[in-house]
Coordinates of C-alpha atoms in Angstrom, one line a residue:
X1019 CA 18.2 -0.2 16.7
X1020 CA 15.3 0.6 14.7
X1021 CA 11.8 0.0 15.8
X1022 CA 9.1 -1.8 13.2
X1023 CA 6.2 -2.8 13.1
X1024 CA 4.9 -4.9 10.9
X1025 CA 1.3 -6.0 10.4
X1026 CA -0.3 -8.9 8.1
X1027 CA 2.9 -10.4 9.4
X1028 CA 1.5 -14.1 10.1
X1029 CA 2.1 -14.8 6.4
X1030 CA 3.1 -14.7 2.1
X1031 CA 4.0 -10.2 1.5
X1032 CA 4.0 -9.4 5.1
X1033 CA 6.1 -12.7 7.0
X1034 CA 9.0 -11.8 4.6
X1035 CA 9.0 -8.1 5.6
X1036 CA 9.0 -9.2 8.9
X1037 CA 12.1 -11.2 8.2
X1038 CA 13.9 -8.8 6.3
X1039 CA 14.1 -6.2 8.6
X1040 CA 14.4 -8.5 12.0
X1041 CA 17.6 -10.1 9.4
X1042 CA 18.1 -5.9 8.5
X1043 CA 18.7 -5.1 12.6
X1044 CA 14.8 -3.9 13.4
X1045 CA 13.2 -5.1 16.0
X1046 CA 10.0 -5.9 15.4
X1047 CA 5.9 -5.8 16.4
X1048 CA 4.1 -8.4 14.3
X1049 CA 0.1 -8.2 13.4
X1050 CA -2.4 -10.7 12.0
X1051 CA -5.0 -12.4 13.4
X1052 CA -4.5 -14.2 16.7
X1053 CA -3.4 -18.1 15.5
X1054 CA 0.0 -20.6 15.3
X1055 CA 0.3 -18.7 11.5
X1056 CA 1.9 -15.7 13.5
X1057 CA 3.7 -17.8 15.8
X1058 CA 5.3 -19.8 13.3
X1059 CA 6.0 -15.8 12.6
X1060 CA 7.9 -15.4 16.3
X1061 CA 9.8 -18.7 16.2
X1062 CA 11.2 -18.8 12.7
X1063 CA 11.9 -14.9 12.8
X1064 CA 13.4 -15.1 17.1
X1065 CA 15.7 -12.5 19.1
X1066 CA 13.9 -8.6 18.8
X1067 CA 10.5 -9.8 18.4
X1068 CA 7.0 -9.8 19.7
X1069 CA 3.5 -10.5 19.3
X1070 CA 0.4 -8.2 19.7
X1071 CA -2.2 -10.3 17.8
X1072 CA -5.4 -8.2 16.8
X1073 CA -8.8 -7.0 14.3
X1074 CA -6.0 -4.5 12.9
X1075 CA -9.2 -2.4 11.8
X1076 CA -9.7 -2.2 15.9
X1077 CA -8.4 1.3 17.6
X1078 CA -7.5 -0.7 20.2
X1079 CA -5.3 -2.6 18.2
X1080 CA -3.7 0.1 16.0
X1081 CA -3.2 1.5 20.2
X1082 CA -1.0 -1.5 21.5
X1083 CA 0.9 -2.1 18.5
X1084 CA 1.9 1.9 19.0
X1085 CA 2.2 1.0 22.7
X1086 CA 4.2 -2.3 22.4
X1087 CA 7.3 -0.8 20.2
X1088 CA 7.5 1.9 23.0
X1089 CA 7.3 0.4 26.1
X1090 CA 9.4 -3.0 24.5
X1091 CA 11.7 -1.6 22.5
X1092 CA 12.1 2.5 23.5
X1093 CA 10.7 3.7 19.5
X1094 CA 8.6 3.4 16.7
X1095 CA 10.9 4.7 13.8
X1096 CA 8.7 2.1 10.0
X1097 CA 5.1 1.6 10.4
X1098 CA 4.7 -1.7 7.2
X1099 CA 1.0 -1.6 7.0
X1100 CA 0.1 -5.2 5.3
X1101 CA -2.6 -7.1 6.3
X1102 CA -4.7 -8.2 4.1
X1103 CA -8.6 -10.1 2.2
X1104 CA -10.0 -11.3 -0.3
X1105 CA -13.8 -11.3 -0.6
X1106 CA -14.3 -11.3 -4.6
X1107 CA -17.0 -11.2 -6.4
X1108 CA -18.8 -9.3 -9.8
X1109 CA -20.0 -5.7 -8.4
X1110 CA -23.4 -6.6 -9.5
X1111 CA -23.1 -10.6 -7.1
X1112 CA -21.4 -8.9 -4.1
X1113 CA -23.0 -8.7 -0.7
X1114 CA -22.2 -6.2 1.9
X1115 CA -20.4 -8.1 4.0
X1116 CA -17.7 -8.5 1.3
X1117 CA -17.3 -5.7 0.6
X1118 CA -17.3 -4.2 4.3
X1119 CA -15.0 -7.4 5.1
X1120 CA -12.4 -5.6 2.3
X1121 CA -13.1 -1.9 3.4
X1122 CA -12.3 -2.5 6.9
X1123 CA -9.2 -4.6 6.9
X1124 CA -7.7 -3.0 4.4
X1125 CA -8.6 0.5 3.9
X1126 CA -9.8 1.6 7.5
X1127 CA -6.9 -1.4 8.7
X1128 CA -4.4 1.1 6.5
X1129 CA -6.1 4.2 8.2
X1130 CA -6.0 3.6 12.4
X1131 CA -2.3 2.5 12.4
X1132 CA -1.3 5.6 10.5
X1133 CA -4.2 7.0 12.6
X1134 CA -2.0 6.3 16.4
X1135 CA 1.4 6.9 14.6
X1136 CA 1.5 9.3 13.0
X1137 CA -0.1 11.4 16.3
X1138 CA 2.8 8.9 18.0
X1139 CA 5.5 11.1 15.4
X1140 CA 3.6 14.3 15.8
X1141 CA 4.0 14.7 19.7
X1142 CA 7.2 13.8 19.4
X1143 CA 8.5 16.1 17.5
X1144 CA 6.5 18.8 19.1
X1145 CA 8.3 17.8 22.5
X1146 CA 11.4 17.6 20.4
X1147 CA 11.4 20.6 18.6
X1148 CA 13.0 18.2 16.0
X1149 CA 11.1 16.3 13.3
X1150 CA 11.8 11.9 14.6
X1151 CA 12.5 9.0 11.9
X1152 CA 8.9 8.0 10.7
X1153 CA 9.0 6.1 8.1
X1154 CA 5.1 4.5 6.7
X1155 CA 5.6 1.9 3.9
X1156 CA 1.3 1.5 2.7
X1157 CA 0.5 -1.4 0.7
X1158 CA -2.2 -0.5 -2.2
X1159 CA -2.6 -3.4 -5.6
X1160 CA -1.7 -2.3 -9.8
X1161 CA -6.0 -3.7 -9.3
X1162 CA -7.2 -0.4 -9.2
X1163 CA -5.1 1.4 -11.8
X1164 CA -6.7 -2.0 -13.7
X1165 CA -9.6 -2.0 -12.7
X1166 CA -9.6 -5.1 -12.0
X1167 CA -13.5 -6.7 -12.9
X1168 CA -13.9 -8.7 -10.4
X1169 CA -13.0 -7.0 -6.7
X1170 CA -14.3 -4.0 -6.9
X1171 CA -14.0 -3.8 -3.2
X1172 CA -10.1 -4.9 -3.2
X1173 CA -9.5 -2.4 -6.1
X1174 CA -11.8 0.9 -4.3
X1175 CA -9.1 -0.6 -1.1
X1176 CA -6.1 -0.4 -2.7
X1177 CA -7.1 3.4 -4.5
X1178 CA -8.4 4.4 -0.9
X1179 CA -4.9 3.1 0.4
X1180 CA -3.0 5.1 -1.9
X1181 CA -5.4 8.1 -1.1
X1182 CA -4.4 7.1 2.3
X1183 CA -0.8 7.8 1.4
X1184 CA -0.7 10.8 -0.4
X1185 CA -2.9 13.2 2.1
X1186 CA -0.7 11.7 5.2
X1187 CA 3.2 12.4 3.2
X1188 CA 1.5 16.2 2.9
X1189 CA 0.0 16.4 5.9
X1190 CA 2.9 15.0 7.4
X1191 CA 6.5 15.9 6.5
X1192 CA 7.0 18.6 9.0
X1193 CA 6.6 15.9 11.5
X1194 CA 9.6 14.5 9.7
X1195 CA 6.8 11.3 8.2
X1196 CA 7.8 9.7 5.0
X1197 CA 4.5 7.5 3.1
X1198 CA 4.2 6.0 0.2
X1199 CA 2.6 2.7 -1.0
X1200 CA 4.0 -0.1 -2.7
X1201 CA 2.0 -2.6 -6.0
X1202 CA 3.7 -5.4 -5.3
X1203 CA 2.8 -8.7 -6.4
X1204 CA 3.6 -11.5 -4.6
X1205 CA 2.3 -15.1 -4.7
X1206 CA 0.8 -15.3 -0.6
X1207 CA -2.2 -18.0 0.3
X1208 CA -4.7 -14.6 -0.6
X1209 CA -3.4 -14.6 -4.6
X1210 CA -2.4 -18.7 -4.9
X1211 CA -5.4 -18.9 -6.6
X1212 CA -5.4 -15.7 -8.5
X1213 CA -1.4 -16.6 -10.0
X1214 CA -1.3 -19.8 -10.3
X1215 CA 0.5 -22.5 -8.8
X1216 CA 4.7 -21.6 -8.0
X1217 CA 7.4 -22.7 -11.7
X1218 CA 9.3 -25.5 -11.0
X1219 CA 12.1 -23.1 -10.3
X1220 CA 13.5 -19.7 -9.1
X1221 CA 10.3 -18.1 -8.1
X1222 CA 10.1 -14.4 -10.2
X1223 CA 6.7 -13.9 -7.8
X1224 CA 8.1 -14.8 -4.6
X1225 CA 7.3 -12.0 -1.6
X1226 CA 11.0 -11.5 -0.3
X1227 CA 11.9 -10.4 -4.2
X1228 CA 9.1 -7.6 -2.9
X1229 CA 11.7 -6.3 0.6
X1230 CA 14.8 -4.5 -1.0
X1231 CA 12.6 -1.6 -1.8
X1232 CA 10.9 -2.6 1.5
X1233 CA 14.2 -1.9 3.4
X1234 CA 15.1 1.4 0.9
X1235 CA 11.8 3.3 1.6
X1236 CA 12.3 2.2 5.4
X1237 CA 15.9 2.6 5.7
X1238 CA 18.2 6.1 5.8
X1239 CA 17.8 6.1 2.2
X1240 CA 14.6 6.8 1.6
X1241 CA 14.2 10.3 3.1
X1242 CA 13.8 11.3 -0.2
X1243 CA 11.6 9.6 -0.7
X1244 CA 7.7 10.3 -0.6
X1245 CA 4.3 10.2 -1.3
X1246 CA 5.1 7.3 -4.0
X1247 CA 3.7 4.7 -5.5
X1248 CA 5.4 1.6 -7.1
X1249 CA 5.1 -1.1 -8.4
X1250 CA 7.6 -4.0 -7.7
X1251 CA 8.1 -7.8 -8.3
X1252 CA 11.0 -10.7 -8.9
X1253 CA 13.7 -7.9 -9.1
X1254 CA 11.1 -5.0 -11.2
X1255 CA 10.3 -2.0 -9.3
X1256 CA 8.3 1.3 -11.1
X1257 CA 7.9 4.2 -10.3
X1258 CA 4.2 5.6 -11.4
X1259 CA 3.7 9.0 -12.4
X1260 CA 0.5 11.0 -11.8
X1261 CA -2.1 10.6 -13.8
X1262 CA -2.6 12.9 -16.2
X1263 CA -5.1 15.5 -17.6
X1264 CA -5.8 13.9 -21.1
X1265 CA -8.0 17.0 -22.4
X1266 CA -9.4 20.2 -21.0
X1267 CA -12.6 22.6 -23.1
X1268 CA -14.1 25.6 -21.8
X1269 CA -17.2 26.9 -22.8
X1270 CA -17.4 29.5 -25.2
X1271 CA -19.4 31.2 -22.4
X1272 CA -17.9 30.7 -19.7
X1273 CA -21.7 28.1 -19.6
X1274 CA -22.1 24.9 -21.8
X1275 CA -24.4 24.3 -23.2
X1276 CA -26.0 21.0 -24.4
X1277 CA -24.9 21.5 -27.9
X1278 CA -21.6 22.4 -26.5
X1279 CA -20.9 19.7 -24.6
X1280 CA -21.3 16.9 -26.7
X1281 CA -20.0 18.9 -29.6
X1282 CA -16.6 19.3 -27.7
X1283 CA -16.3 15.3 -25.6
X1284 CA -17.2 13.3 -28.9
X1285 CA -13.9 14.1 -29.8
X1286 CA -13.0 12.7 -28.1
X1287 CA -14.7 10.0 -26.9
X1288 CA -15.8 8.4 -30.4
X1289 CA -14.5 4.2 -29.6
X1290 CA -17.9 2.2 -29.3
X1291 CA -18.4 0.6 -27.7
X1292 CA -16.7 2.0 -25.3
X1293 CA -14.0 0.7 -23.2
X1294 CA -12.8 2.5 -19.4
X1295 CA -10.0 5.1 -20.0
X1296 CA -8.6 5.9 -17.6
X1297 CA -6.6 2.6 -16.4
X1298 CA -2.8 1.9 -16.2
X1299 CA -2.3 -0.7 -18.8
X1300 CA 1.2 0.6 -19.0
X1301 CA 2.7 -1.9 -15.8
X1302 CA 1.1 -5.1 -17.1
X1303 CA 4.4 -5.7 -19.6
X1304 CA 6.5 -5.1 -16.8
X1305 CA 7.1 -8.1 -15.8
X1306 CA 9.0 -8.6 -19.5
X1307 CA 12.1 -5.5 -19.0
X1308 CA 14.4 -3.6 -16.0
X1309 CA 15.2 -0.3 -15.5
X1310 CA 18.9 0.4 -15.6
X1311 CA 20.8 2.3 -13.4
X1312 CA 21.3 4.8 -15.9
X1313 CA 17.6 5.1 -16.5
X1314 CA 18.1 2.4 -20.4
X1315 CA 15.6 -0.2 -20.8
X1316 CA 17.6 -3.9 -20.8

């Protein structure tokens, strides 16, 4: 049976992912802070599951998770990084602690588990002379695409997670690692205040709508997918493209003068007052359409 680690598994999206993996036949190692929420997830899943509570940003916690997976279940095949917190505040009012807490849990929390897991897989590849089965699913957010005004800490951490994912995909490909990031829209305890109460009927933002993509990326079908970023929610999966070059200018003499540079850049920066241009607002209307198997919009 394949073995997966899921962080932030005490509630919300992490619990939904852990439950889906267990239902798909995975043996699962769960992480969250100690408390009844994590115990409830373990009880709800039952079967081949073990909890290793602890601070996900601590090196020792990451080591314990990988060691538990290998010693308890015999291997580690999938790492799902999900743990996170919010400390929303406008950047001019944000405290040092609010910044450090969010960046630490999200970005460092993703790094330390990735560091220990990829070192384990690299050792296996060298020992066995072939790449092992190795999947990483990281959790980013559209906040990094949209420059969420009241979430400078969160947006920065999520942008860092995307960069970490890409660097991991490139640096660890030879060792069999497939690393991808998802930007989920899910109504959870962490996001409930932002998204409001659920509707009376089926909730398109229920965390369970995210799990099919996580299972796909974790499974054999995900072998040809790495270094990608997805937006996923309620029946929608969108594959993001890489940033493009909006415009390029070349100094006539090879060295820019102030006048020449102003003349060049003023051809594209014409709005007054200016608005941020390096945004990806194309993801916002995704809830209104899906893409069929043949690529048509519907």
